[in-house]
GROMACS .gro file of N, CA and C in nm:
model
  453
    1UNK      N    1   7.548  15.373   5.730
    1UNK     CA    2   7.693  15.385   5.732
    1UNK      C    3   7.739  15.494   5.636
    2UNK      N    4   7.656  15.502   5.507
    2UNK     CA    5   7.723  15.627   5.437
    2UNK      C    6   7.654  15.722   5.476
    3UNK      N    7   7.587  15.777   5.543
    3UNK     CA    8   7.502  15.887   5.572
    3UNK      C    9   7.595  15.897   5.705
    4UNK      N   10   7.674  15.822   5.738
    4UNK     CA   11   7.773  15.870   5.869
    4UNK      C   12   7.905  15.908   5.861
    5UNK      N   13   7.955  15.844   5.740
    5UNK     CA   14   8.067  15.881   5.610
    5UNK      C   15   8.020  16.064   5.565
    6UNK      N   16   7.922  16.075   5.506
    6UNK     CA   17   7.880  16.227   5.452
    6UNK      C   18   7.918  16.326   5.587
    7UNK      N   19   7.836  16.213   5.662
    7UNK     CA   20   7.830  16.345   5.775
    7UNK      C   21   7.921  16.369   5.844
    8UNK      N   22   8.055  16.286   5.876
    8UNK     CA   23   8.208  16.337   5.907
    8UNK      C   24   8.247  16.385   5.770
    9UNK      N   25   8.232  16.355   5.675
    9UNK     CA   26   8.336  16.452   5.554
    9UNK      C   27   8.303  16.606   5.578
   10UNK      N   28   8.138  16.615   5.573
   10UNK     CA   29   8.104  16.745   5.586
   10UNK      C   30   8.159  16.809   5.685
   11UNK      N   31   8.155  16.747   5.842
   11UNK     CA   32   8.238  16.822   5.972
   11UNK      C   33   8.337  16.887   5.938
   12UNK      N   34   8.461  16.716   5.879
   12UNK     CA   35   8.591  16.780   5.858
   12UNK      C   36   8.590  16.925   5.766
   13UNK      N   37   8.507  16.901   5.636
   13UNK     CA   38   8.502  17.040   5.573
   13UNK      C   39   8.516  17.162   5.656
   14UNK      N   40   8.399  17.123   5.706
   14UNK     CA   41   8.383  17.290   5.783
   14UNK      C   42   8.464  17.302   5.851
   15UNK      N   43   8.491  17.240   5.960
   15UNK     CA   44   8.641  17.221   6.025
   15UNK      C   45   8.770  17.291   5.963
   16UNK      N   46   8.814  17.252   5.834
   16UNK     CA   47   8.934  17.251   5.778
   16UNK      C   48   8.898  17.381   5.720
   17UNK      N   49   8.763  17.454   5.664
   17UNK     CA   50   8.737  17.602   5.613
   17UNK      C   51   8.760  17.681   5.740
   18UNK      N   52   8.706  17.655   5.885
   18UNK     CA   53   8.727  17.752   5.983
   18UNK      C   54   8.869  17.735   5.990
   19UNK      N   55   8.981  17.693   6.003
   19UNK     CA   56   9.075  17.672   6.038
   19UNK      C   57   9.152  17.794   5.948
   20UNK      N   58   9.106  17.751   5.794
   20UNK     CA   59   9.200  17.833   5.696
   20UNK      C   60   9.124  17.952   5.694
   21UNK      N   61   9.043  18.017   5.742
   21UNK     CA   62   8.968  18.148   5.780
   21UNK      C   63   9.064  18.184   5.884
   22UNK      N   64   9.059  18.129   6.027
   22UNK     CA   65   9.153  18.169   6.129
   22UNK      C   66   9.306  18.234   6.036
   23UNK      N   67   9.316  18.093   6.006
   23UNK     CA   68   9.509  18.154   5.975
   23UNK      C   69   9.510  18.269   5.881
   24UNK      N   70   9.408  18.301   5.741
   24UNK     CA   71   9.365  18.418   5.685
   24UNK      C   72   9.359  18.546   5.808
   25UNK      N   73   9.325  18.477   5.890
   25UNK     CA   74   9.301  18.671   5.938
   25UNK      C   75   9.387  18.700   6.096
   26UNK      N   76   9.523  18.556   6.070
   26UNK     CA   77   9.603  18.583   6.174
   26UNK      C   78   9.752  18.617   6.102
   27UNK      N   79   9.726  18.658   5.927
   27UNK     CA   80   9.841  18.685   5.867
   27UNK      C   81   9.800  18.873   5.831
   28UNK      N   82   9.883  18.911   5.898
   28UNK     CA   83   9.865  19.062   5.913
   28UNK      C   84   9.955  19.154   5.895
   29UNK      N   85  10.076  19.056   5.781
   29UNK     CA   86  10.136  19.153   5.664
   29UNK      C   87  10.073  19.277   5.602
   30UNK      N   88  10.150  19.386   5.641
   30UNK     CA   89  10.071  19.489   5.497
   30UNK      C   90  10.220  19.564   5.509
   31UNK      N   91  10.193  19.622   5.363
   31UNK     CA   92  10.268  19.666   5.296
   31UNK      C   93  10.225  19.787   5.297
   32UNK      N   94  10.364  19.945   5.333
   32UNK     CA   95  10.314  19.999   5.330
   32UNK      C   96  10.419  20.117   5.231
   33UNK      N   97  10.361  20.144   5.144
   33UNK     CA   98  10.462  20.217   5.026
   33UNK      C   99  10.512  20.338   5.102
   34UNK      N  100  10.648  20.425   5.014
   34UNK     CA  101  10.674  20.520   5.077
   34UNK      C  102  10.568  20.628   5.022
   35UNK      N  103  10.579  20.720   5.146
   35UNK     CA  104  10.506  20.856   5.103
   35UNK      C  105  10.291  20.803   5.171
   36UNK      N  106  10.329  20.695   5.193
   36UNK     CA  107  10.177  20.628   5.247
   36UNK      C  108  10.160  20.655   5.392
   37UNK      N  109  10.040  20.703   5.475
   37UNK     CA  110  10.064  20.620   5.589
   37UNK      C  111   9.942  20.551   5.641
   38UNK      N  112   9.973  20.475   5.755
   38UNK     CA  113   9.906  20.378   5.813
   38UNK      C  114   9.904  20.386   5.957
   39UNK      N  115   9.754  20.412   5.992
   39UNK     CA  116   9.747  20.422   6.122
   39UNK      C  117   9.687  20.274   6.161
   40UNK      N  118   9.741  20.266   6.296
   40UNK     CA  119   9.740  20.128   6.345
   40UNK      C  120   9.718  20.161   6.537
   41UNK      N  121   9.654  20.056   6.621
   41UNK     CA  122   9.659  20.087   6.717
   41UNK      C  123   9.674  19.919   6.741
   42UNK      N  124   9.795  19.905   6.834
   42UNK     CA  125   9.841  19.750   6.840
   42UNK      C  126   9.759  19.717   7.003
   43UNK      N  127   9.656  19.637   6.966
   43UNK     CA  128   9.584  19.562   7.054
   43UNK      C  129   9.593  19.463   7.123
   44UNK      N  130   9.635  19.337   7.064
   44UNK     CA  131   9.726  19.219   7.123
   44UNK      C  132   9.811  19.192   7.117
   45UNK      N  133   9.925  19.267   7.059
   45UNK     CA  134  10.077  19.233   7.056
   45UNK      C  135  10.134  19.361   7.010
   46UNK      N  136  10.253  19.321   6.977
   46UNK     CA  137  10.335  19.448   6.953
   46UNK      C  138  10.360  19.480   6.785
   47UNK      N  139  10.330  19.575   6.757
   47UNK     CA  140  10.370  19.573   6.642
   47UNK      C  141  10.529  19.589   6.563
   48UNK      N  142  10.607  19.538   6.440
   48UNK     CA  143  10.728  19.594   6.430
   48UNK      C  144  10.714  19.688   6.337
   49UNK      N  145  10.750  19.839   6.261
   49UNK     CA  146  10.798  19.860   6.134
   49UNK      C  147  10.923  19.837   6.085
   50UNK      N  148  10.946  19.801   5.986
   50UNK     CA  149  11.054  19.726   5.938
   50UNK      C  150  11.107  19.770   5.774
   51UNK      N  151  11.205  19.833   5.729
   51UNK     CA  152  11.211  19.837   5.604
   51UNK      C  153  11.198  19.730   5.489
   52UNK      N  154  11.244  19.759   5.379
   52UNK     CA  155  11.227  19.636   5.285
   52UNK      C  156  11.386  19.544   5.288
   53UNK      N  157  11.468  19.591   5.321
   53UNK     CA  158  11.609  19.544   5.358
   53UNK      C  159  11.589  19.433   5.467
   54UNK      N  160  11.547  19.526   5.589
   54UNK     CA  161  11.541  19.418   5.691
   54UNK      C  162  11.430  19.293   5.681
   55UNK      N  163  11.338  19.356   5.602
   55UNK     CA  164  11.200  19.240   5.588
   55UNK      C  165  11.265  19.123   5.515
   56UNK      N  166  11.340  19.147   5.384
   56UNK     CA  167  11.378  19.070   5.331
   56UNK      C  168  11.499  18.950   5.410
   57UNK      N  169  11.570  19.069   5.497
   57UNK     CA  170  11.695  18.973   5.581
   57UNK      C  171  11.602  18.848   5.673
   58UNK      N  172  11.456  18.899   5.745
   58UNK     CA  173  11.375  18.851   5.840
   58UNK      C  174  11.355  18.727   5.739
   59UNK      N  175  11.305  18.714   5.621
   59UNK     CA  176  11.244  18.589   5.586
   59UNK      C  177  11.375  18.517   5.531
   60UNK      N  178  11.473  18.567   5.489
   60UNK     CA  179  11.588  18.430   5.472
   60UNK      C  180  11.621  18.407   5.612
   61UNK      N  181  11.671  18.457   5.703
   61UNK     CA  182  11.671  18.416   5.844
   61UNK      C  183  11.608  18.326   5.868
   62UNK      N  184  11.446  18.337   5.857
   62UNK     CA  185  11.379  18.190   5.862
   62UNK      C  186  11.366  18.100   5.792
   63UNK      N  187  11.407  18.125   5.664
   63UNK     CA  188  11.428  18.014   5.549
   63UNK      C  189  11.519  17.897   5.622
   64UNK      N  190  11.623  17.986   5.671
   64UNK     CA  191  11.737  17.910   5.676
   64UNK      C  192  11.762  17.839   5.808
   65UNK      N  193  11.700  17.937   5.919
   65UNK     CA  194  11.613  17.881   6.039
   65UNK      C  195  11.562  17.752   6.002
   66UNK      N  196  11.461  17.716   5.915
   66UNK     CA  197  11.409  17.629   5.879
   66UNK      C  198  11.477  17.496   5.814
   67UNK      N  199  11.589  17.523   5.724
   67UNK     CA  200  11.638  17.456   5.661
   67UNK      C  201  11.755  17.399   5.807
   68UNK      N  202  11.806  17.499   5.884
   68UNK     CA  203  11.891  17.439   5.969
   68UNK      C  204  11.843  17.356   6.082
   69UNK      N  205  11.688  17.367   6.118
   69UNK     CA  206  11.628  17.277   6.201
   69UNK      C  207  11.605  17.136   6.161
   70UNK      N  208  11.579  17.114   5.986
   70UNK     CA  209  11.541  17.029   5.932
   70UNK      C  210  11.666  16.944   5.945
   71UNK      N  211  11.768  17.028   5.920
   71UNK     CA  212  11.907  16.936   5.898
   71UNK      C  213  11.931  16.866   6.019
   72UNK      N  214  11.893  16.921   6.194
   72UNK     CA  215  11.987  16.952   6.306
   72UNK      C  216  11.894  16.793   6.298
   73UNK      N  217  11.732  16.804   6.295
   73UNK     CA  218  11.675  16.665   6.287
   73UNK      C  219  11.723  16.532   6.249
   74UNK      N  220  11.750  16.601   6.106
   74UNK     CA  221  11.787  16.446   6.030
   74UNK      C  222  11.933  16.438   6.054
   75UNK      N  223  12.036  16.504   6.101
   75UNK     CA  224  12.148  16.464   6.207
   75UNK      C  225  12.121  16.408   6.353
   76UNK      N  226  12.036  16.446   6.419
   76UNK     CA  227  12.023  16.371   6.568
   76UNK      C  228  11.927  16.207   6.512
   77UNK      N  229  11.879  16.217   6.399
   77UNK     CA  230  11.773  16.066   6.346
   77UNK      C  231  11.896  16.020   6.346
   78UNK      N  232  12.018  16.021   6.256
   78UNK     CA  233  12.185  15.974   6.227
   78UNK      C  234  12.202  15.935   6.372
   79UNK      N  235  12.230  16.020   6.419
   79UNK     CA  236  12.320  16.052   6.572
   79UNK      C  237  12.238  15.878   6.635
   80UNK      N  238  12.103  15.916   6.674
   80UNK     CA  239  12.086  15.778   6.669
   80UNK      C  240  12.033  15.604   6.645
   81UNK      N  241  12.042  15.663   6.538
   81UNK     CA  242  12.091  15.514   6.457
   81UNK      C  243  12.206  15.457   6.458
   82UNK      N  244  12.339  15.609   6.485
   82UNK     CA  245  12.444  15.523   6.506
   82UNK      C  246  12.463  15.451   6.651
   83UNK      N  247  12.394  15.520   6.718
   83UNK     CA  248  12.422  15.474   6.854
   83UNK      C  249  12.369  15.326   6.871
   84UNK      N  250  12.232  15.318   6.846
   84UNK     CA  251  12.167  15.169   6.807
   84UNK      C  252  12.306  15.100   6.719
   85UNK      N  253  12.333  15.110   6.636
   85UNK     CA  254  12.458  15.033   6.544
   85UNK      C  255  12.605  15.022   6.648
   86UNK      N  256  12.586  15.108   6.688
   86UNK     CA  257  12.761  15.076   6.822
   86UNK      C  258  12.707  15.004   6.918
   87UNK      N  259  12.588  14.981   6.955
   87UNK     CA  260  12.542  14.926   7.100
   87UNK      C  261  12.525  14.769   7.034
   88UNK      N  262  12.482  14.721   6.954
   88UNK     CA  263  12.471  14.643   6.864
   88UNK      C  264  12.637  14.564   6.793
   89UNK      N  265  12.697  14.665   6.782
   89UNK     CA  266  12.809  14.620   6.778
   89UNK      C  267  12.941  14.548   6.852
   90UNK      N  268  12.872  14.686   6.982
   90UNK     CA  269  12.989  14.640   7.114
   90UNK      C  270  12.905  14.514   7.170
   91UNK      N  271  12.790  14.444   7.178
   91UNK     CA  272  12.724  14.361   7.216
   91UNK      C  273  12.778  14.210   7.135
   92UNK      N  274  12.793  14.244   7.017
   92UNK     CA  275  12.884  14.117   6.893
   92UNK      C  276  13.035  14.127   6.948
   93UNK      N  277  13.098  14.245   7.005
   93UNK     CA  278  13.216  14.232   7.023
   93UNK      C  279  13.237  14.160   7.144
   94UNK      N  280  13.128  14.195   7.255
   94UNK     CA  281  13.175  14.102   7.380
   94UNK      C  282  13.119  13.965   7.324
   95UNK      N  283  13.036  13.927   7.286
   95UNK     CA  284  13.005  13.772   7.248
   95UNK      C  285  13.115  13.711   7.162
   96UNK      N  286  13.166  13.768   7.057
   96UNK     CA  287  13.265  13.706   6.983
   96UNK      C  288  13.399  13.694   7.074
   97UNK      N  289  13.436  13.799   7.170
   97UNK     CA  290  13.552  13.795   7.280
   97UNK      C  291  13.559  13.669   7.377
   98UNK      N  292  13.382  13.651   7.404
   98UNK     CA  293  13.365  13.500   7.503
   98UNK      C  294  13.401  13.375   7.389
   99UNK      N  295  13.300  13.416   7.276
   99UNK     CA  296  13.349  13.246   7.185
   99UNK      C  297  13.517  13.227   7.205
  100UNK      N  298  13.588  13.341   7.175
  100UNK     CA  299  13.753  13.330   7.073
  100UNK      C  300  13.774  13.265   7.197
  101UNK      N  301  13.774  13.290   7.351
  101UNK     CA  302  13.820  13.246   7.464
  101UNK      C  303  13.797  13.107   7.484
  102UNK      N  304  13.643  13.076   7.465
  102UNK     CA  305  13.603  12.915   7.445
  102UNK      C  306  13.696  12.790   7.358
  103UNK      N  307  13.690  12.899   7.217
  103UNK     CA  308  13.756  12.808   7.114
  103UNK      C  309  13.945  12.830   7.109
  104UNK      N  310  13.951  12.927   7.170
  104UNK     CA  311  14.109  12.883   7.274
  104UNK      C  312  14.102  12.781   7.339
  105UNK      N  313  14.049  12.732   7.407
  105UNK     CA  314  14.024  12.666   7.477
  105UNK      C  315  14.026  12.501   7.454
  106UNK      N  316  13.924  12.563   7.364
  106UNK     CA  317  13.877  12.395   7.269
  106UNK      C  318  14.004  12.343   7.204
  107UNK      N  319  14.060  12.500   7.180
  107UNK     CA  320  14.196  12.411   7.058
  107UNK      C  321  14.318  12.409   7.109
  108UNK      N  322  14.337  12.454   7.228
  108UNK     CA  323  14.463  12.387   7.328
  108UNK      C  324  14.421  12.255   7.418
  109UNK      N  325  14.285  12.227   7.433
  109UNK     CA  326  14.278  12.101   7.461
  109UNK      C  327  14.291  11.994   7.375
  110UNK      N  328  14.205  12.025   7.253
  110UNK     CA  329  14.226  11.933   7.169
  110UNK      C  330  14.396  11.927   7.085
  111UNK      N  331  14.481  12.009   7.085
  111UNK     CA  332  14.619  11.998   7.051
  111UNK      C  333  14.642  11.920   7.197
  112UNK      N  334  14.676  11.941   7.307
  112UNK     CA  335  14.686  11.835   7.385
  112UNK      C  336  14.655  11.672   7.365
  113UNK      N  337  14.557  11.684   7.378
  113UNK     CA  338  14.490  11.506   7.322
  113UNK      C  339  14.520  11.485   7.197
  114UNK      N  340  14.570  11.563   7.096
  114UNK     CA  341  14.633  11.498   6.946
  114UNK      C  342  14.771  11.500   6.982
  115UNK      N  343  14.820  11.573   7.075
  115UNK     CA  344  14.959  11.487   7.125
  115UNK      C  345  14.964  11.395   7.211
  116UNK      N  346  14.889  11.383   7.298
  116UNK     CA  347  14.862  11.244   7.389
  116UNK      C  348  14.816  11.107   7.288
  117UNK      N  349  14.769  11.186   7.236
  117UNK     CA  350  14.689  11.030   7.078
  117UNK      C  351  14.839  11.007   6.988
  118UNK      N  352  14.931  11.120   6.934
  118UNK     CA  353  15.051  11.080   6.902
  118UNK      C  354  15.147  10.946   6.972
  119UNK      N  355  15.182  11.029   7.086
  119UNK     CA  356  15.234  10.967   7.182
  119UNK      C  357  15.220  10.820   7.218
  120UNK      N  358  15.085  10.810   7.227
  120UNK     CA  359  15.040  10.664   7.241
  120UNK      C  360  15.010  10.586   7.125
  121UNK      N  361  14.993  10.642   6.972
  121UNK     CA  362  15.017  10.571   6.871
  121UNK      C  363  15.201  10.521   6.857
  122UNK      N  364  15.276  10.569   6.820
  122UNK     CA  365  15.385  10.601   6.876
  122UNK      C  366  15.458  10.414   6.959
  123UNK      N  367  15.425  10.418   7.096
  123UNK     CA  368  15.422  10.309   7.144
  123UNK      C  369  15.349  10.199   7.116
  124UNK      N  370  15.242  10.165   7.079
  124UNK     CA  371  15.164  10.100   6.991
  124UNK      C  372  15.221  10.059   6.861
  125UNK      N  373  15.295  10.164   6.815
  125UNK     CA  374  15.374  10.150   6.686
  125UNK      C  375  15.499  10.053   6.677
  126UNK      N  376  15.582  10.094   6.811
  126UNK     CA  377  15.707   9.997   6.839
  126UNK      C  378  15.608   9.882   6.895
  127UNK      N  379  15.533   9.908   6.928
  127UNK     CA  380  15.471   9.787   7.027
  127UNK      C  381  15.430   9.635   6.885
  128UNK      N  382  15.409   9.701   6.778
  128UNK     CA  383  15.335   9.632   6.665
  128UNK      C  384  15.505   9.592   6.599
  129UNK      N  385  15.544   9.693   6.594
  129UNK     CA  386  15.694   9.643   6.482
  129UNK      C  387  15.750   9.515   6.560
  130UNK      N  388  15.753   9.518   6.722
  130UNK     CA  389  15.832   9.438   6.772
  130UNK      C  390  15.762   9.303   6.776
  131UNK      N  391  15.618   9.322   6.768
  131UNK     CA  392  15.553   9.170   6.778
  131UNK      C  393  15.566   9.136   6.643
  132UNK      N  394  15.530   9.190   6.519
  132UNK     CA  395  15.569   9.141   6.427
  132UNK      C  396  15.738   9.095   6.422
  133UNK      N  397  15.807   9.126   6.411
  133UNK     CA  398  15.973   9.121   6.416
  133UNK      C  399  15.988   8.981   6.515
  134UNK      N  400  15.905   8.989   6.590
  134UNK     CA  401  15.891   8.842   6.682
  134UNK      C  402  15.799   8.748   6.621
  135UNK      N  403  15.679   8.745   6.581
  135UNK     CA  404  15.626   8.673   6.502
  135UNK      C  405  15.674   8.610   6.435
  136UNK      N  406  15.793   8.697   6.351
  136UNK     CA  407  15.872   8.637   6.208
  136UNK      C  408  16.009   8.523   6.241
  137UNK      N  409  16.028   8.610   6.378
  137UNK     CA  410  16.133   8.533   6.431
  137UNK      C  411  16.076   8.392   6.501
  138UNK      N  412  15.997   8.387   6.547
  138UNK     CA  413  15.904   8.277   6.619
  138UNK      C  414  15.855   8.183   6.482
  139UNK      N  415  15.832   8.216   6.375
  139UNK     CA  416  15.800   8.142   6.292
  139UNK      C  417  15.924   8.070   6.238
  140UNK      N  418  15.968   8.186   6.182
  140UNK     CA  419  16.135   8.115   6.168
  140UNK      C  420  16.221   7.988   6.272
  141UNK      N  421  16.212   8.017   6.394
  141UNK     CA  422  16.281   7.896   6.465
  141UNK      C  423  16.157   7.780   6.474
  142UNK      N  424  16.016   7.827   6.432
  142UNK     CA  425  15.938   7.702   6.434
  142UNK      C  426  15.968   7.603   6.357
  143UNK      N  427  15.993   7.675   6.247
  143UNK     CA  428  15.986   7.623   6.112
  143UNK      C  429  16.146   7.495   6.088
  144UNK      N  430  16.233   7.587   6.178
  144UNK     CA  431  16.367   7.534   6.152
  144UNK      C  432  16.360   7.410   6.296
  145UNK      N  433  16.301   7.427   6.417
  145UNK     CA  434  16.269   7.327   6.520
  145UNK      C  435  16.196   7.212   6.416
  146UNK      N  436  16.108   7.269   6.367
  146UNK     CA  437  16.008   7.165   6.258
  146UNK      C  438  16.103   7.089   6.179
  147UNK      N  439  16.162   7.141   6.127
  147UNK     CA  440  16.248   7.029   6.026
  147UNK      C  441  16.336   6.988   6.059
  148UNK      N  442  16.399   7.025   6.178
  148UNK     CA  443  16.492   6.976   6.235
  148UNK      C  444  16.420   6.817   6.356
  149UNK      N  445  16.325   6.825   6.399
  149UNK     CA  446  16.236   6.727   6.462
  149UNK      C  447  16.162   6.613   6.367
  150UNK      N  448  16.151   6.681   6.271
  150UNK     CA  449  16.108   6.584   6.168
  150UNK      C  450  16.095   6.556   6.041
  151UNK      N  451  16.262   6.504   6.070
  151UNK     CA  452  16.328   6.487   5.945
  151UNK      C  453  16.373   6.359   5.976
   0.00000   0.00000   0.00000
């Protein structure tokens, strides 16, 4: 197992040395002073000459190239997360829209039946005052039949 460990580290090595050899000899900057020259015969691509003005404008261009891609990224990562967060949201808004409708519901029925439960306490109420009020009166002429019968 470690002799199979060595022997991928070593691959990747070599691997990762050819790689940085390639990009070494695919960077083909040169600098060329005034009063110098440089003969060149462009074989696979085109070559540019370029002063030191424009060379310099070329690499903030891509600085900023760079910096504005990075940004445009981590604005569309924003862009959506918010969208996940509104879809998420409008999803709580229709569910909370069905409850409020339910518990409308619940609480005009139940105000109904606490006025129907009024209502019928209510009669129950005269219904109790009057049997008592009769009770008292029923006791009363018992009481006065009573002593009047047996005396």
């Amino acid at each position: 197992m470690k002799k199979m460990i060595k022997h991928i580290s070593k691959i990747v090595i070599i691997i990762m040395a050819l790689f940085l050899v390639q990009n070494a000899s695919a960077q083909s900057l040169q600098f060329v002073k005034p009063g110098q020259e440089l003969h060149l015969a462009p074989i696979n691509d085109t070559l540019w000459v370029m002063d030191n003005s424009r060379m310099v404008q070329v690499i903030e261009t891509g600085k900023l190239y760079k910096l504005e891609k990075e940004k445009s990224e981590l604005l569309m990562q924003k862009c959506d997360t918010l969208r996940a967060i509104i879809t998420e949201k409008d999803s709580l808004v229709d569910i909370y829209a069905k409850d409020r409708k339910y518990y409308e519901e619940q609480l005009k029925t139940s105000r109904n039946d606490a006025i129907a439960a009024g209502k019928e306490a209510k009669k129950f109420q005269r219904r109790a005052r009057w049997a008592t009020v009769g009770c008292g009166v029923a006791a009363g002429v018992g009481f006065v039949l009573g002593a009047v019968i047996f005396k």
